[in-house]
XYZ file of C-alpha atoms in Angstrom:
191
model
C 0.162 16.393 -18.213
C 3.573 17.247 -18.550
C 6.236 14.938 -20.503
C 7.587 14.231 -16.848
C 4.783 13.149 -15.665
C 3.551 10.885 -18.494
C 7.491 9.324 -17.639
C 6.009 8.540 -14.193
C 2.867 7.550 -14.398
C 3.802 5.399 -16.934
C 6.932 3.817 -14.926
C 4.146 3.336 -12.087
C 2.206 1.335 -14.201
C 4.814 -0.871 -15.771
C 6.524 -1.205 -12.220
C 3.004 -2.509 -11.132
C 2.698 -4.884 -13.790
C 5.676 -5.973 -14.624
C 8.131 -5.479 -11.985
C 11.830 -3.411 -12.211
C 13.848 -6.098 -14.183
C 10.573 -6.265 -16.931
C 9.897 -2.472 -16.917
C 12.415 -1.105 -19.776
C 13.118 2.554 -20.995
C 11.464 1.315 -24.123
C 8.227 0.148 -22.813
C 8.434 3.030 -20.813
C 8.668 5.573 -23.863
C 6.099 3.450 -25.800
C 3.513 4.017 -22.880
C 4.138 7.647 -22.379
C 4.175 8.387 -25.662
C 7.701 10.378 -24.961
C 10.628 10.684 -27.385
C 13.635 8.437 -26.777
C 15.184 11.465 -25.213
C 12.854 12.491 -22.982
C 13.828 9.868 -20.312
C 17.525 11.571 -20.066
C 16.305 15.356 -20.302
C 14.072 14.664 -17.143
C 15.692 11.937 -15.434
C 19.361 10.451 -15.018
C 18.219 7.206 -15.874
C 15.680 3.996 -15.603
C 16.881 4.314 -11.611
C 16.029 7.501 -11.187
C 12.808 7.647 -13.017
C 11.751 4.160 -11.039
C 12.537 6.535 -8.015
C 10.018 8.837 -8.808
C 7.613 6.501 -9.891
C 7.535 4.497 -6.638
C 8.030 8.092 -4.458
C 4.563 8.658 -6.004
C 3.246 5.765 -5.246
C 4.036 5.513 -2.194
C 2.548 9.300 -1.470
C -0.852 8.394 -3.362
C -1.059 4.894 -0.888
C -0.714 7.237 2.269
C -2.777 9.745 1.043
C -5.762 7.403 0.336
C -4.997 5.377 3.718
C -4.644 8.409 5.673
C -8.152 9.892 3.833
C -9.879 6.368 5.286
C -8.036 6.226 9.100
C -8.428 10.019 9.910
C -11.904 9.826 8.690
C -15.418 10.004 11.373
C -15.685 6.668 13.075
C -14.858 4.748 15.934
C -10.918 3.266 16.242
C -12.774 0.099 14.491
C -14.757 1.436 12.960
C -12.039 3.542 10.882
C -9.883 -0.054 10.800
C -13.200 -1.368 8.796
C -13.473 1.410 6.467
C -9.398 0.526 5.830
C -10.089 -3.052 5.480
C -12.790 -2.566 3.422
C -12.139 0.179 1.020
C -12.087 0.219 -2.590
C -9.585 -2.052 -3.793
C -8.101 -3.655 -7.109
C -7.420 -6.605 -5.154
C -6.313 -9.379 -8.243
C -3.795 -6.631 -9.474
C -2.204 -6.679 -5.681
C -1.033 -3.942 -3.628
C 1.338 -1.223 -5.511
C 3.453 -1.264 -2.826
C 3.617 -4.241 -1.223
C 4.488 -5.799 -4.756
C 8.170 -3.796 -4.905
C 8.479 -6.077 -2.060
C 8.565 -9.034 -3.533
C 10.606 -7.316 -6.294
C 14.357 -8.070 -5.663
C 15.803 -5.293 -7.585
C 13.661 -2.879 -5.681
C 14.623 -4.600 -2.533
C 18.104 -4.667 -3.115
C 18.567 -1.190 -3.941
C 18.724 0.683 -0.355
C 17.606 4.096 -2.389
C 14.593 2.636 -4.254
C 13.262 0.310 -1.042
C 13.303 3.478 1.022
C 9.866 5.226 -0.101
C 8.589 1.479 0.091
C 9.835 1.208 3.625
C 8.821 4.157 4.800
C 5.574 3.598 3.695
C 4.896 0.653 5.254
C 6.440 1.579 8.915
C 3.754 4.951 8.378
C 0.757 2.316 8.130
C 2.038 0.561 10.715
C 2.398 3.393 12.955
C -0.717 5.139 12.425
C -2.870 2.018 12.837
C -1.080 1.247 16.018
C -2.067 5.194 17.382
C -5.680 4.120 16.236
C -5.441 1.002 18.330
C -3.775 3.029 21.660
C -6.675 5.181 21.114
C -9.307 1.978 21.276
C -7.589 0.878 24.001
C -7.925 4.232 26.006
C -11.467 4.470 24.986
C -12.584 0.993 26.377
C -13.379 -0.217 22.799
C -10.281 -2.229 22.429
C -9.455 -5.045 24.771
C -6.560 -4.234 27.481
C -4.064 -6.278 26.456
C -3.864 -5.347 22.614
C -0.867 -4.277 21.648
C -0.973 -1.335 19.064
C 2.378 -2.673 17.249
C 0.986 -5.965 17.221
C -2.478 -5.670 15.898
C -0.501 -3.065 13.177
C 1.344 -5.684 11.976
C -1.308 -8.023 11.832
C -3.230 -5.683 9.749
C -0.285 -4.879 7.328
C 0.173 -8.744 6.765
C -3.731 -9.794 6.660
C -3.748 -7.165 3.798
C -0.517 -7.943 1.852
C -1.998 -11.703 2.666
C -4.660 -11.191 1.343
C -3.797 -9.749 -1.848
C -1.310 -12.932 -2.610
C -4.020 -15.587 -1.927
C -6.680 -13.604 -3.804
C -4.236 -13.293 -7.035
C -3.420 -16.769 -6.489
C -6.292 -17.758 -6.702
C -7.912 -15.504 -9.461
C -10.751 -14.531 -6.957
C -10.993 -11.722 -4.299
C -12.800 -13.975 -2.450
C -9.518 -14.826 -0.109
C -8.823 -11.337 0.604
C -12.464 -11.159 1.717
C -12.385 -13.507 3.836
C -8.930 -12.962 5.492
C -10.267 -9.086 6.245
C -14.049 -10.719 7.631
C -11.993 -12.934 9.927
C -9.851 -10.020 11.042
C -12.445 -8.306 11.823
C -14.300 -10.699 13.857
C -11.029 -11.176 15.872
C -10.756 -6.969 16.409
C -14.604 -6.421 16.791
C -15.749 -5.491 20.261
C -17.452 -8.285 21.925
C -19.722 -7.743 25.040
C -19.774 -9.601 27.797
C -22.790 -11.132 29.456
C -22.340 -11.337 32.990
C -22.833 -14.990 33.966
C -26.445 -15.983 35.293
């Protein structure tokens, strides 16, 4: 791995940890295992390196997301496999903590990747709704944007409750309950 990339792996980490403000050059160096110039030959600074780091982030959550929703499946079925995939659930979401990070969030440049991350999940799980919906295996009156949203939020939910409480137990539950609520139901006609 290239000095460069050490930088940014090890800026993803620390931003993941320990937030912008608590991620310093130093710590970053230390971690990497770079020189004290290294930083400056690659990058223009702590803001441009945190660029990079959350850029990459943000491409490795789509990619992973995207390997899950355009997977074989049903419209649900593909929403489970989401829900349910392989998470580190106490350590939170990657990038749904620079959220909650306000020099991230106040910084137009570095919010972007997060941003445009988040509107992509959004947007593809709404398409996999629509196409529920046109198959007959979603009810009617779902709305894609909606039930998006409400995924997006029972996830980044999730991950707050379960590190609140220590236990991914709470995340559990909030995606079994989500489920129920999206699951097909048949109906019975009456007797």
């Amino acid at each position: 791995m290239s000095t460069a990339d050490r930088l940014i792996e090890s800026t993803r980490e620390l931003l993941w940890e320990r937030g912008y403000v608590g991620t310093s050059p130093k710590a970053i160096l230390e971690r990497a295992g770079a020189g004290q110039g290294s930083m400056y030959h690659h990058f223009r600074g702590k803001p441009d390196l945190a660029l990079a780091a959350i850029r990459r982030t943000a491409e490795e959550m789509r990619a992973t997301a995207a390997g899950v929703l355009d997977g074989p499946g049903t419209p649900y079925e593909r929403i489970e496999a989401y829900l349910r995939r392989e998470r580190d659930v106490l350590r939170g979401c990657p990038v749904g903590r620079l959220t909650m990070d306000p020099d991230v969030i106040a910084s137009d440049e570095l919010r972007a990747p997060v941003d445009e991350t988040l509107d992509w999940l959004r947007e593809r799980l709404a398409g996999i709704v629509e196409e529920g919906k046109e198959q007959g295996r979603f009810a009617a009156g779902f709305d894609g944007e909606s039930i998006a949203a409400t995924i997006v939020a029972t996830v980044q939910g999730g991950y707050v409750l379960a590190r609140a409480s220590g236990s991914p137990a709470a995340f559990d539950a909030a995606v079994r309950g989500l489920l129920s609520l999206l699951a097909p139901h048949e109906t019975t006609p009456a007797p």
